Amino acid sequence: MERTRAPFAALREALHAAEERTRLPVARLLLLVLLLSVPLWPMVDSRWLRILVLVGIFVVLGLGLNIVVGYAGLLDLGFVAFFATGAYTYAILASPASPALQADLNWWLAIPVVLALGAAVGVMLGLFVLPLRGDYLAIVTLGFGEIIRILLLNVRGLTNGAQGLFNIPRPELGGWVLRSLDQWYWLLVLSAFLIATAVGRMRASRMGRAWEAIREDEDVAAGMGVNTVKYKLMAFAMGASIGSFGGLVFAGFFQFVNPSSFTLAVSINVLSIVVIGGMGSTPGVLFGALILIGLPEVMQFSETERLLSVINPAVPFADTTDWGRQVASARFIVFGVLLVAVMALRPEGLFPARRPQARLPERHESTA
Amino acid sequence: MPLLALEAVHAGYGAIRAVRGISIEVDEGETVCLIGSNGAGKSTTLRAISGLVRVTDGGVLFRGRPITNEAPHRVAAAGIAHVPEGRGIFARLTVTENLEMGAYLRPRGPEIARDLERAFETFPRLRERAHQTGGTLSGGEQQMLAIGRALMARPVLLLLDEPSMGLSPILTQAIFERIREINREGTTILLVEQNATSALAISNRGYVVESGQIVLSGTGPELSANDSVRRAYLGEL
C-alpha cells in the first residue's frame, strides 16, 4: 500500500509547493489543460467525443445536485425536473417547431434566462418541501420530477407533447456556429470548470458553512443563528440553476427534446454519480460521471469486445467462443456488480469529500 | 426586569400539548433549573424559548422584548444559545469546525480565535481531538463540545438540555463543575435535568415541572429539602 501511495503523495506535495509559490490553483489548471487536450489525443475519435460530451452534461448535472445533496444534505430524487426546465425553456424559446411562440432565442442569450428560470423553479420546489426532511423530502421531490415530465407530455400547446420539439438551433455567435464535437466538448469542459470553481467558492463561504451545518443537524444549525429557510432555498436555487444549464446544453447539442429524455432514470443516474463519487466531492462528480455514464458506453465498443476476447478466461460453465460480445451485451449486469462492489468497498464514495483538515499530514478521522 | 420570562406558555407538537401554561422567570446572572420526570415538558419548554416548537398561547420575553415564535436563528441572534438534548454535534465536521460554527453570527476576527483557545482551555480534551470529526467523540466529549460550541456564540443566556444524559457519575460531576464556572463568568443559565440532585446543587433557583405545568418552585436548598421533591426526584423513600 505504502509503495503505491508514495508517488501520488510526492506529486501532491509538488503541486502544493507550486500552488504556494504561484498563488494559483496549479493542480486544477493542469487538470483543465489535460482535459482540454483530450480531442487532440490520437486514439480519440468521434465516438469517444460523443460519449465525453454526454459525460460532460452529467458532470454539470452532478455538480448541481452535489450542492443540494452533498452540501446541504437535502435528498432530491427529482433533479431531472431542473434538467428538463433548462432543456425545454430553450427548446420552446428557440425551436421553429415550438407551437406557442417563435422567439428565436439565441443559445448564448438563453443562458441567463435558463439560469434564472431554473433558480426560480428550484425555489418553488424548495418552498413546497421546506418542512420536509429525509425520506419524506425524497418522495416529494421524486413526485415533482414525475409531475414535470407529465406536464411536458400533456401541455401540448407549449411542448408539442410526446412528439417533442425538434430543429432546435445550435449555439451561434455572430455567424460562428458551435458545430463540431470538439467544440461541444471544450464548451462543456470550460463550463464545468467554471461551475466547479464557483461551487468551490460557495462551499468555502459562509453559505457553504451554513449548508454543512444544515446537513448535519437543521435544528442545531438554526440554534447557531443559521437562517435555515434562506439557505435551504439557496441550495435548491443554485442546484436547480446549474441543472437547468445542463438541460440547455443538452437541448443545443441534440437539437431535439421530448419527454422521454426526462425520466426518473436521469435523477437516479445523477444521484448515483454524486454518491459513487463521494457526497460533496467535486472530483467525485467528475469520476462518478466518467464511470457511470462513460463506462457503459465504452463497453459497447468493438475494441472492448476484442480486448475481452483476448483475456477470454476459461469459464467452466459458459460458452466462451464469443466472450467479448457476451460481456459487452451483459454490460449492465457487469456494471451493476461493479457499482455494488464500489459501494461495499468504499461506502464514502470513490473520492470522499476533502475536509479542510485533510491538508494536515495526519488525519484522525476513523474511530479514536 | 428578569432576563427571560415565560408567561403562561402553551406549546406542543400537533395535538400533543406538552407544555400547558408554564410561567418562569430567569434573572441575569442566575442559574435556574427545571427538574421533573421524563415527558414532563421540560425539553419542550426550552424548545419553545428557542423557537423550535410553536408557542400556541402565552408569551416569551427576553430582556423585556417579546420573542414568542421568533425564527430560531433570530432567537440565537438575540443572545440565546441552546444545547439540545442529545447534544446535536455536527458529526462529520471536526471539533474545531463545530466550535467555529458556534460563532457563526459573529464577525470573523481575532476574537473568535481567542474564544476558540478559551474553549480548549475550558475543555482540554477537545484540544486533543481538535481535528477529529465530532461523530468520533465519546458521549462526555460530545457534551463538552456542545457546551463549548454554544459558548462560542457569547450568549447572554445558555439553555442546557440534560447535560448529564448518558454520562458516568464522574463525568456528570465534571460537566456540572464546568457549568458552574461558566455561570460564574457571567453567562445566565437555564438548565433542564432529570438528575435533580446535581442540578439543584449548582442552581440558584429551581422549578419542578409535572405534566406540562410548574408544580413547585423555590431556591436550590428549599427544593432539595422539600419532602415531595425528595420522594419524587431525589430517589428517597
Coordinates of C-alpha atoms in Angstrom, one line a residue:
Chain A
M1 CA 0.0 0.0 0.0
E2 CA 2.7 2.5 1.1
R3 CA 4.7 2.0 -2.1
T4 CA 1.7 2.7 -4.4
R5 CA 0.8 5.7 -2.4
A6 CA 4.2 7.3 -2.4
P7 CA 4.4 8.7 -5.9
F8 CA 1.0 10.3 -5.5
A9 CA 2.0 11.9 -2.3
A10 CA 5.1 13.2 -3.9
L11 CA 3.1 14.6 -6.8
R12 CA 0.6 16.2 -4.4
E13 CA 3.3 17.8 -2.5
A14 CA 5.0 19.1 -5.6
L15 CA 1.7 20.6 -6.8
H16 CA 1.1 22.0 -3.3
A17 CA 4.5 23.7 -3.3
A18 CA 3.8 25.2 -6.8
E19 CA 0.4 26.5 -5.6
E20 CA 2.0 28.1 -2.6
R21 CA 4.6 29.8 -4.8
T22 CA 2.4 31.0 -7.6
R23 CA -0.8 31.5 -5.6
L24 CA -2.6 29.8 -8.4
P25 CA -4.7 26.6 -8.3
V26 CA -1.9 24.8 -10.3
A27 CA -3.4 21.4 -9.9
R28 CA -6.8 22.4 -11.2
L29 CA -5.3 24.4 -14.1
L30 CA -3.2 21.4 -15.1
L31 CA -6.3 19.2 -14.9
L32 CA -8.1 21.7 -17.1
V33 CA -5.4 21.7 -19.7
L34 CA -5.2 18.0 -19.7
L35 CA -9.0 17.7 -20.2
L36 CA -9.0 20.4 -22.9
S37 CA -6.3 18.5 -24.8
V38 CA -8.3 15.2 -25.0
P39 CA -9.7 15.8 -28.5
L40 CA -6.1 16.1 -29.8
W41 CA -5.1 12.7 -28.5
P42 CA -4.6 10.2 -31.4
M43 CA -7.0 7.5 -30.1
V44 CA -9.9 9.9 -29.5
D45 CA -12.4 9.7 -32.3
S46 CA -15.9 11.0 -32.7
R47 CA -17.3 8.1 -30.7
W48 CA -15.2 9.0 -27.7
L49 CA -16.1 12.6 -28.0
R50 CA -19.8 11.9 -28.2
I51 CA -19.5 9.9 -25.0
L52 CA -17.4 12.6 -23.4
V53 CA -20.0 15.3 -24.3
L54 CA -22.7 13.1 -22.6
V55 CA -20.4 12.6 -19.6
G56 CA -19.8 16.4 -19.5
I57 CA -23.5 17.1 -19.4
F58 CA -23.8 14.7 -16.5
V59 CA -20.8 16.3 -14.8
V60 CA -22.7 19.6 -14.9
L61 CA -25.9 17.9 -13.5
G62 CA -23.8 16.2 -10.8
L63 CA -22.2 19.5 -9.7
G64 CA -25.7 20.9 -9.4
L65 CA -27.1 18.0 -7.4
N66 CA -24.0 17.9 -5.3
I67 CA -24.9 21.2 -3.8
V68 CA -28.4 20.1 -2.8
V69 CA -27.5 16.5 -1.6
G70 CA -23.8 16.7 -0.9
Y71 CA -23.5 20.1 0.8
A72 CA -27.0 20.8 2.2
G73 CA -27.9 17.2 2.7
L74 CA -31.3 17.6 1.0
L75 CA -32.1 14.3 -0.7
D76 CA -33.6 15.3 -4.0
L77 CA -34.8 12.4 -6.2
G78 CA -36.4 14.7 -8.8
F79 CA -33.4 16.5 -10.1
V80 CA -34.4 15.7 -13.7
A81 CA -37.1 18.4 -13.3
F82 CA -34.4 21.1 -13.5
F83 CA -32.6 19.4 -16.3
A84 CA -36.0 19.4 -18.2
T85 CA -36.6 23.0 -17.2
G86 CA -33.4 24.1 -18.9
A87 CA -33.8 22.0 -22.0
Y88 CA -37.5 22.9 -22.6
T89 CA -37.0 26.6 -21.8
Y90 CA -34.5 26.8 -24.6
A91 CA -36.5 24.5 -26.9
I92 CA -39.7 26.4 -26.5
L93 CA -38.0 29.8 -27.0
A94 CA -35.8 28.7 -29.9
S95 CA -37.3 25.8 -31.8
P96 CA -39.1 26.7 -35.0
A97 CA -41.4 23.8 -34.2
S98 CA -42.5 25.4 -30.9
P99 CA -46.3 25.7 -31.1
A100 CA -46.7 28.5 -28.7
L101 CA -44.2 31.2 -29.7
Q102 CA -41.4 31.9 -32.1
A103 CA -38.9 33.8 -30.1
D104 CA -35.8 32.6 -32.0
L105 CA -33.8 33.0 -28.9
N106 CA -30.1 32.8 -29.3
W107 CA -28.5 30.0 -27.3
W108 CA -25.9 32.3 -25.6
L109 CA -28.6 34.8 -24.7
A110 CA -30.7 31.9 -23.3
I111 CA -28.0 31.2 -20.7
P112 CA -29.1 33.9 -18.2
V113 CA -32.8 33.1 -18.9
V114 CA -32.3 29.5 -18.2
L115 CA -30.2 30.1 -15.1
A116 CA -32.8 32.5 -13.7
L117 CA -35.8 30.3 -14.5
G118 CA -34.0 27.2 -13.2
A119 CA -33.3 29.0 -9.9
A120 CA -37.0 30.1 -9.8
V121 CA -38.2 26.6 -10.2
G122 CA -35.7 25.4 -7.6
V123 CA -37.0 28.0 -5.1
M124 CA -40.6 27.0 -5.9
L125 CA -39.8 23.3 -5.2
G126 CA -37.9 24.4 -2.1
L127 CA -40.9 26.3 -0.7
F128 CA -43.1 23.3 -1.0
V129 CA -40.7 21.0 0.7
L130 CA -39.3 23.3 3.4
P131 CA -40.8 21.5 6.3
L132 CA -39.9 18.0 5.0
R133 CA -36.8 16.1 5.8
G134 CA -35.1 12.8 4.9
D135 CA -37.3 10.2 3.3
Y136 CA -40.3 12.5 3.1
L137 CA -38.3 15.0 1.2
A138 CA -37.0 12.3 -1.2
I139 CA -40.5 11.1 -2.0
V140 CA -42.0 14.5 -2.7
T141 CA -39.1 15.5 -4.9
L142 CA -39.4 12.2 -6.7
G143 CA -43.0 13.1 -7.4
F144 CA -42.0 16.6 -8.5
G145 CA -39.7 15.1 -11.2
E146 CA -42.5 13.0 -12.5
I147 CA -45.0 15.9 -12.4
I148 CA -42.7 17.9 -14.6
R149 CA -42.4 15.1 -17.1
I150 CA -46.1 14.5 -17.2
L151 CA -46.7 18.2 -17.7
L152 CA -44.3 18.2 -20.6
L153 CA -46.2 15.3 -22.1
N154 CA -49.6 17.0 -21.7
V155 CA -49.2 20.7 -22.1
R156 CA -49.1 20.2 -25.9
G157 CA -49.8 23.8 -26.7
L158 CA -46.4 24.6 -25.3
T159 CA -44.3 21.5 -25.6
N160 CA -45.7 19.6 -28.5
G161 CA -46.4 16.7 -26.2
A162 CA -44.8 13.3 -26.8
Q163 CA -43.6 14.4 -30.2
G164 CA -41.3 16.9 -28.6
L165 CA -39.6 19.9 -30.1
F166 CA -37.0 19.5 -32.9
N167 CA -34.7 21.6 -35.1
I168 CA -33.6 23.4 -32.0
P169 CA -30.8 25.7 -33.2
R170 CA -27.2 25.2 -32.2
P171 CA -25.3 27.9 -30.3
E172 CA -24.5 30.7 -32.7
L173 CA -22.4 33.8 -32.1
G174 CA -22.0 36.4 -34.8
G175 CA -22.3 33.8 -37.6
W176 CA -20.0 31.3 -35.8
V177 CA -21.9 28.2 -35.1
L178 CA -20.9 25.7 -32.4
R179 CA -21.0 22.5 -34.5
S180 CA -18.2 20.0 -34.1
L181 CA -17.9 17.6 -31.3
D182 CA -14.5 19.0 -30.2
Q183 CA -16.2 22.4 -29.8
W184 CA -19.0 21.0 -27.7
Y185 CA -16.5 19.1 -25.7
W186 CA -14.5 22.2 -25.0
L187 CA -17.6 24.2 -24.1
L188 CA -18.5 21.6 -21.6
V189 CA -15.1 21.3 -20.1
L190 CA -14.9 25.1 -19.7
S191 CA -18.4 25.5 -18.3
A192 CA -17.9 22.6 -15.9
F193 CA -14.6 24.1 -14.8
L194 CA -16.3 27.5 -14.2
I195 CA -19.2 25.9 -12.3
A196 CA -16.9 23.8 -10.2
T197 CA -14.8 26.8 -9.3
A198 CA -17.9 28.8 -8.4
V199 CA -19.3 25.9 -6.4
G200 CA -16.0 25.6 -4.6
R201 CA -16.2 29.3 -3.7
M202 CA -19.7 28.9 -2.4
R203 CA -18.7 26.0 -0.3
A204 CA -15.8 27.9 1.3
S205 CA -18.1 30.8 2.1
R206 CA -20.5 31.5 4.9
M207 CA -23.2 30.0 2.8
G208 CA -21.2 26.7 2.5
R209 CA -20.8 26.5 6.2
A210 CA -24.5 27.1 6.7
W211 CA -25.2 24.3 4.2
E212 CA -23.0 21.9 6.0
A213 CA -24.5 22.7 9.4
I214 CA -28.0 22.2 8.0
R215 CA -26.9 18.9 6.5
E216 CA -25.6 17.8 9.9
D217 CA -28.5 19.0 12.1
E218 CA -31.0 21.5 10.9
D219 CA -32.4 22.5 14.3
V220 CA -28.9 22.9 15.8
A221 CA -27.8 24.9 12.8
A222 CA -30.8 27.3 13.4
G223 CA -29.7 27.5 17.0
M224 CA -26.3 28.7 15.9
G225 CA -28.1 31.5 14.0
V226 CA -28.2 29.9 10.5
N227 CA -31.3 31.1 8.6
T228 CA -32.2 27.6 7.5
V229 CA -35.1 28.7 5.3
K230 CA -32.9 31.1 3.3
Y231 CA -30.0 28.7 2.9
K232 CA -32.1 25.7 2.0
L233 CA -33.8 27.7 -0.7
M234 CA -30.4 28.9 -1.8
A235 CA -29.2 25.3 -2.2
F236 CA -32.2 24.4 -4.2
A237 CA -31.8 27.6 -6.3
M238 CA -28.1 27.1 -7.0
G239 CA -28.5 23.3 -7.7
A240 CA -31.5 23.9 -10.0
S241 CA -29.8 26.7 -11.8
I242 CA -26.8 24.5 -12.6
G243 CA -29.1 21.6 -13.5
S244 CA -31.0 23.8 -15.9
F245 CA -27.8 24.8 -17.6
G246 CA -27.1 21.1 -18.2
G247 CA -30.5 21.0 -19.9
L248 CA -29.7 24.0 -22.0
V249 CA -26.5 22.3 -23.3
F250 CA -28.4 19.0 -23.8
A251 CA -31.1 20.8 -26.0
G252 CA -28.5 22.7 -28.0
F253 CA -26.4 19.6 -28.6
F254 CA -29.0 17.1 -29.5
Q255 CA -31.3 19.7 -31.1
F256 CA -34.3 17.7 -30.1
V257 CA -36.1 17.3 -26.8
N258 CA -39.1 15.1 -25.9
P259 CA -40.4 14.0 -22.5
S260 CA -38.9 10.5 -22.7
S261 CA -35.5 12.0 -22.2
F262 CA -36.5 13.3 -18.7
T263 CA -37.4 10.2 -16.8
L264 CA -36.7 9.2 -13.2
A265 CA -33.7 7.3 -14.6
V266 CA -31.9 10.6 -15.1
S267 CA -32.4 11.6 -11.5
I268 CA -31.2 8.2 -10.3
N269 CA -28.2 8.4 -12.6
V270 CA -27.2 11.9 -11.3
L271 CA -27.7 10.9 -7.7
S272 CA -25.6 7.7 -8.3
I273 CA -22.8 9.9 -9.8
V274 CA -22.8 12.0 -6.6
V275 CA -23.0 9.1 -4.3
I276 CA -20.4 6.9 -6.1
G277 CA -18.1 9.8 -6.5
G278 CA -18.4 10.8 -2.9
M279 CA -21.0 13.1 -1.5
G280 CA -19.9 16.7 -1.5
S281 CA -16.8 16.0 -3.6
T282 CA -16.2 17.8 -6.9
P283 CA -13.6 15.3 -8.3
G284 CA -16.0 12.6 -7.2
V285 CA -18.6 14.1 -9.6
L286 CA -16.1 14.0 -12.5
F287 CA -15.1 10.4 -11.9
G288 CA -18.6 9.3 -11.0
A289 CA -19.9 10.6 -14.3
L290 CA -17.0 9.0 -16.2
I291 CA -17.7 5.7 -14.7
L292 CA -21.5 5.7 -14.6
I293 CA -22.1 7.4 -18.0
G294 CA -18.9 6.7 -19.8
L295 CA -18.2 3.1 -18.9
P296 CA -21.4 1.5 -20.1
E297 CA -20.9 3.2 -23.5
V298 CA -17.3 2.3 -23.8
M299 CA -18.2 -1.3 -23.0
Q300 CA -20.1 -1.4 -26.3
F301 CA -17.1 -0.5 -28.4
S302 CA -15.8 -3.2 -30.7
E303 CA -12.3 -2.7 -29.3
T304 CA -13.6 -3.6 -25.9
E305 CA -15.1 -6.7 -27.3
R306 CA -11.8 -7.6 -28.9
L307 CA -9.9 -6.9 -25.7
L308 CA -12.2 -9.0 -23.7
S309 CA -11.8 -11.8 -26.2
V310 CA -8.1 -11.7 -25.7
I311 CA -8.4 -12.1 -21.9
N312 CA -11.0 -14.8 -22.5
P313 CA -10.9 -16.7 -19.3
A314 CA -11.8 -20.4 -19.2
V315 CA -15.2 -20.1 -17.6
P316 CA -16.3 -23.6 -16.9
F317 CA -20.0 -23.3 -17.4
A318 CA -20.1 -20.8 -20.2
D319 CA -19.6 -20.9 -23.9
T320 CA -16.6 -18.7 -24.3
T321 CA -16.2 -18.8 -28.0
D322 CA -17.7 -15.3 -28.3
W323 CA -16.7 -14.0 -24.9
G324 CA -16.1 -10.3 -25.8
R325 CA -19.6 -9.9 -27.3
Q326 CA -21.2 -11.7 -24.4
V327 CA -19.6 -9.4 -21.8
A328 CA -20.5 -6.4 -23.9
S329 CA -24.1 -7.4 -24.2
A330 CA -24.3 -8.2 -20.5
R331 CA -22.6 -4.8 -19.7
F332 CA -25.3 -3.6 -17.4
I333 CA -25.0 -6.7 -15.3
V334 CA -21.3 -6.3 -15.1
F335 CA -21.8 -2.6 -14.4
G336 CA -24.3 -3.3 -11.6
V337 CA -21.9 -5.7 -9.9
L338 CA -19.2 -3.1 -10.2
L339 CA -21.3 -0.4 -8.6
V340 CA -22.3 -2.7 -5.7
A341 CA -18.6 -3.6 -5.3
V342 CA -17.6 0.1 -5.2
M343 CA -20.2 0.9 -2.6
A344 CA -19.3 -2.1 -0.5
L345 CA -15.6 -1.4 -0.6
R346 CA -15.8 2.4 -0.4
P347 CA -19.0 3.4 1.2
E348 CA -17.9 7.0 1.4
G349 CA -17.6 7.1 -2.4
L350 CA -14.5 6.9 -4.7
F351 CA -13.3 10.4 -3.7
P352 CA -14.7 11.3 -0.3
A353 CA -15.2 15.0 0.2
R354 CA -12.0 16.5 1.3
R355 CA -12.3 18.3 4.6
P356 CA -10.1 21.4 5.0
Q357 CA -8.2 19.4 7.7
A358 CA -7.2 16.9 5.1
R359 CA -4.3 19.2 4.3
L360 CA -2.7 18.2 7.6
P361 CA -0.2 15.4 7.2
E362 CA -2.2 13.1 9.6
R363 CA -5.9 12.6 9.7
H364 CA -7.5 11.1 12.7
E365 CA -10.9 10.5 11.1
S366 CA -11.6 6.9 12.0
T367 CA -12.5 5.9 15.4
A368 CA -10.3 7.1 18.2
Chain B
M1 CA -36.9 43.1 34.8
P2 CA -36.0 39.4 34.5
L3 CA -33.7 38.4 31.6
L4 CA -36.1 35.8 30.5
A5 CA -39.8 35.5 31.3
L6 CA -42.3 32.9 30.2
E7 CA -45.8 33.9 30.7
A8 CA -48.3 31.1 30.8
V9 CA -46.7 29.4 27.8
H10 CA -48.6 26.6 26.0
A11 CA -46.6 24.7 23.4
G12 CA -46.5 21.3 21.8
Y13 CA -46.4 19.1 18.8
G14 CA -49.7 18.9 16.9
A15 CA -52.4 17.6 19.2
I16 CA -49.9 16.8 22.0
R17 CA -49.7 19.7 24.3
A18 CA -46.5 19.1 26.2
V19 CA -46.4 22.5 27.9
R20 CA -49.6 23.8 29.4
G21 CA -49.3 27.2 30.9
I22 CA -45.7 27.4 32.2
S23 CA -44.6 30.7 33.7
I24 CA -41.0 31.1 34.8
E25 CA -38.5 33.9 35.3
V26 CA -34.7 33.9 35.0
D27 CA -32.8 36.8 36.3
E28 CA -29.5 38.0 34.8
G29 CA -26.5 36.0 36.3
E30 CA -28.6 33.2 37.7
T31 CA -28.5 29.5 37.2
V32 CA -32.1 28.2 37.1
C33 CA -33.1 24.6 36.7
L34 CA -36.2 22.9 35.5
I35 CA -36.5 19.4 37.1
G36 CA -39.1 16.8 36.6
S37 CA -39.6 13.3 35.2
N38 CA -39.3 12.1 31.7
G39 CA -42.0 13.6 29.4
A40 CA -43.0 16.4 31.9
G41 CA -42.4 19.0 29.2
K42 CA -39.0 20.4 30.2
S43 CA -37.4 20.0 26.9
T44 CA -40.4 21.4 25.1
T45 CA -40.2 24.4 27.3
L46 CA -36.6 25.1 26.1
R47 CA -37.6 24.4 22.5
A48 CA -40.5 26.9 22.9
I49 CA -38.0 29.5 24.0
S50 CA -35.6 29.0 21.2
G51 CA -38.4 28.9 18.6
L52 CA -38.1 25.2 17.7
V53 CA -41.6 24.4 18.7
R54 CA -44.7 26.6 18.2
V55 CA -46.0 28.5 21.2
T56 CA -49.8 28.3 20.9
D57 CA -50.6 30.5 23.8
G58 CA -48.8 32.8 26.2
G59 CA -45.6 34.7 25.6
V60 CA -41.8 34.6 25.9
L61 CA -40.0 37.8 26.8
F62 CA -36.2 38.2 26.6
R63 CA -34.8 41.4 28.1
G64 CA -38.4 42.6 28.1
R65 CA -38.9 42.1 24.4
P66 CA -41.3 39.5 23.1
I67 CA -39.6 36.7 21.2
T68 CA -42.6 34.4 21.1
N69 CA -42.4 32.2 17.9
E70 CA -39.5 34.1 16.5
A71 CA -37.5 32.0 14.0
P72 CA -34.7 30.1 15.8
H73 CA -31.9 32.0 14.1
R74 CA -33.4 35.2 15.3
V75 CA -33.6 33.9 18.9
A76 CA -29.9 32.9 18.6
A77 CA -29.1 36.4 17.3
A78 CA -30.8 37.9 20.3
G79 CA -28.3 36.1 22.5
I80 CA -29.8 32.8 23.5
A81 CA -27.8 29.6 22.8
H82 CA -29.5 26.2 23.1
V83 CA -27.6 23.0 23.7
P84 CA -30.3 20.5 22.8
E85 CA -30.9 17.1 24.3
G86 CA -28.6 14.6 22.6
R87 CA -26.1 17.4 22.1
G88 CA -26.6 17.9 18.4
I89 CA -23.0 17.5 17.4
F90 CA -22.2 18.1 13.7
A91 CA -20.9 14.5 13.3
R92 CA -19.0 15.0 10.0
L93 CA -17.4 18.3 11.0
T94 CA -14.2 18.4 13.0
V95 CA -14.2 19.5 16.6
T96 CA -12.7 22.9 15.6
E97 CA -15.3 23.3 12.8
N98 CA -18.0 22.5 15.3
L99 CA -16.7 25.2 17.6
E100 CA -16.3 27.7 14.8
M101 CA -19.8 27.1 13.8
G102 CA -20.9 28.2 17.2
A103 CA -19.5 31.6 16.4
Y104 CA -21.4 31.7 13.1
L105 CA -23.1 35.0 13.8
R106 CA -20.1 36.8 15.0
P107 CA -17.8 38.7 12.6
R108 CA -14.6 36.9 11.7
G109 CA -11.6 38.1 13.6
P110 CA -9.1 37.5 16.3
E111 CA -11.8 37.5 18.9
I112 CA -13.1 34.1 17.6
A113 CA -9.6 32.6 17.7
R114 CA -9.3 33.8 21.3
D115 CA -12.6 32.2 22.2
L116 CA -11.6 29.0 20.5
E117 CA -8.4 29.0 22.7
R118 CA -10.6 29.6 25.7
A119 CA -12.9 26.7 24.8
F120 CA -9.8 24.4 24.5
E121 CA -8.7 25.7 27.9
T122 CA -12.1 25.0 29.5
F123 CA -12.2 21.6 27.9
P124 CA -8.7 20.3 27.3
R125 CA -10.0 17.0 25.9
L126 CA -11.3 19.0 23.0
R127 CA -7.9 20.3 22.1
E128 CA -6.6 16.7 21.8
R129 CA -9.4 15.9 19.5
A130 CA -9.4 19.2 17.6
H131 CA -9.0 17.6 14.1
Q132 CA -11.2 14.6 14.8
T133 CA -14.8 14.6 13.5
G134 CA -17.5 15.2 16.0
G135 CA -19.0 11.8 15.4
T136 CA -15.9 10.0 16.7
L137 CA -16.1 11.6 20.2
S138 CA -17.3 9.9 23.3
G139 CA -20.5 11.0 24.9
G140 CA -18.8 13.1 27.5
E141 CA -16.5 14.7 24.9
Q142 CA -19.6 15.4 22.8
Q143 CA -21.3 17.1 25.7
M144 CA -18.2 19.3 26.3
L145 CA -18.1 20.1 22.6
A146 CA -21.8 21.0 22.6
I147 CA -21.4 23.4 25.6
G148 CA -18.1 24.8 24.2
R149 CA -19.8 25.4 20.9
A150 CA -22.7 27.2 22.5
L151 CA -20.3 29.4 24.4
M152 CA -18.6 30.4 21.1
A153 CA -21.7 32.4 20.4
R154 CA -21.0 34.5 23.5
P155 CA -24.6 34.0 24.6
V156 CA -26.3 36.1 27.2
L157 CA -28.5 33.1 28.1
L158 CA -27.5 29.4 27.8
L159 CA -30.2 26.8 27.6
L160 CA -28.8 23.4 28.6
D161 CA -31.0 20.3 28.0
E162 CA -30.0 17.3 30.0
P163 CA -26.2 17.8 30.0
S164 CA -25.8 14.7 32.2
M165 CA -27.6 12.4 29.9
G166 CA -25.7 9.2 29.2
L167 CA -22.7 10.3 31.2
S168 CA -20.9 8.4 34.1
P169 CA -21.3 10.0 37.5
I170 CA -17.7 11.2 37.4
L171 CA -18.2 12.9 34.1
T172 CA -21.5 14.3 35.2
Q173 CA -19.8 15.9 38.1
A174 CA -17.1 17.4 35.9
I175 CA -19.7 18.8 33.5
F176 CA -21.7 20.4 36.3
E177 CA -18.5 21.8 37.7
R178 CA -17.9 23.5 34.3
I179 CA -21.4 24.7 34.1
R180 CA -20.9 26.4 37.5
E181 CA -17.7 28.1 36.2
I182 CA -19.5 29.3 33.1
N183 CA -22.1 30.8 35.2
R184 CA -19.6 32.5 37.4
E185 CA -18.0 34.0 34.4
G186 CA -21.3 35.8 33.7
T187 CA -23.5 33.6 31.5
T188 CA -27.0 33.1 32.7
I189 CA -28.1 29.5 32.6
L190 CA -31.4 27.8 32.3
L191 CA -30.9 24.1 32.9
V192 CA -33.2 21.1 32.3
E193 CA -32.3 18.0 34.2
Q194 CA -33.6 14.7 35.4
N195 CA -30.6 14.4 37.6
A196 CA -32.2 16.7 40.2
T197 CA -29.6 16.4 42.9
S198 CA -26.7 17.7 40.7
A199 CA -28.9 20.3 39.1
L200 CA -30.2 21.8 42.3
A201 CA -26.7 21.8 43.8
I202 CA -25.5 24.3 41.2
S203 CA -28.7 26.3 40.8
N204 CA -29.9 29.5 42.5
R205 CA -33.5 28.5 42.0
G206 CA -35.5 25.7 40.5
Y207 CA -38.9 24.8 39.2
V208 CA -40.5 21.4 39.3
V209 CA -42.4 20.5 36.1
E210 CA -45.1 17.9 36.0
S211 CA -47.4 17.2 33.1
G212 CA -46.5 20.5 31.4
Q213 CA -47.1 22.7 34.4
I214 CA -45.0 24.1 37.2
V215 CA -46.0 22.4 40.4
L216 CA -43.4 23.8 42.7
S217 CA -40.6 26.4 42.8
G218 CA -38.0 27.7 45.1
T219 CA -34.4 28.2 45.8
G220 CA -32.0 25.2 45.3
P221 CA -31.8 24.4 49.1
E222 CA -35.5 24.8 49.5
L223 CA -36.3 22.3 46.8
S224 CA -33.6 20.0 47.9
A225 CA -35.2 20.0 51.4
N226 CA -38.8 19.6 50.2
D227 CA -40.4 16.3 51.1
S228 CA -42.3 15.7 47.9
V229 CA -39.3 16.6 45.8
R230 CA -37.1 14.3 47.7
R231 CA -39.5 11.5 47.3
A232 CA -40.2 12.0 43.6
Y233 CA -36.9 13.2 42.2
L234 CA -34.1 12.7 44.6
G235 CA -34.7 9.0 45.0
E236 CA -35.6 9.0 48.7
L237 CA -38.3 6.7 50.1

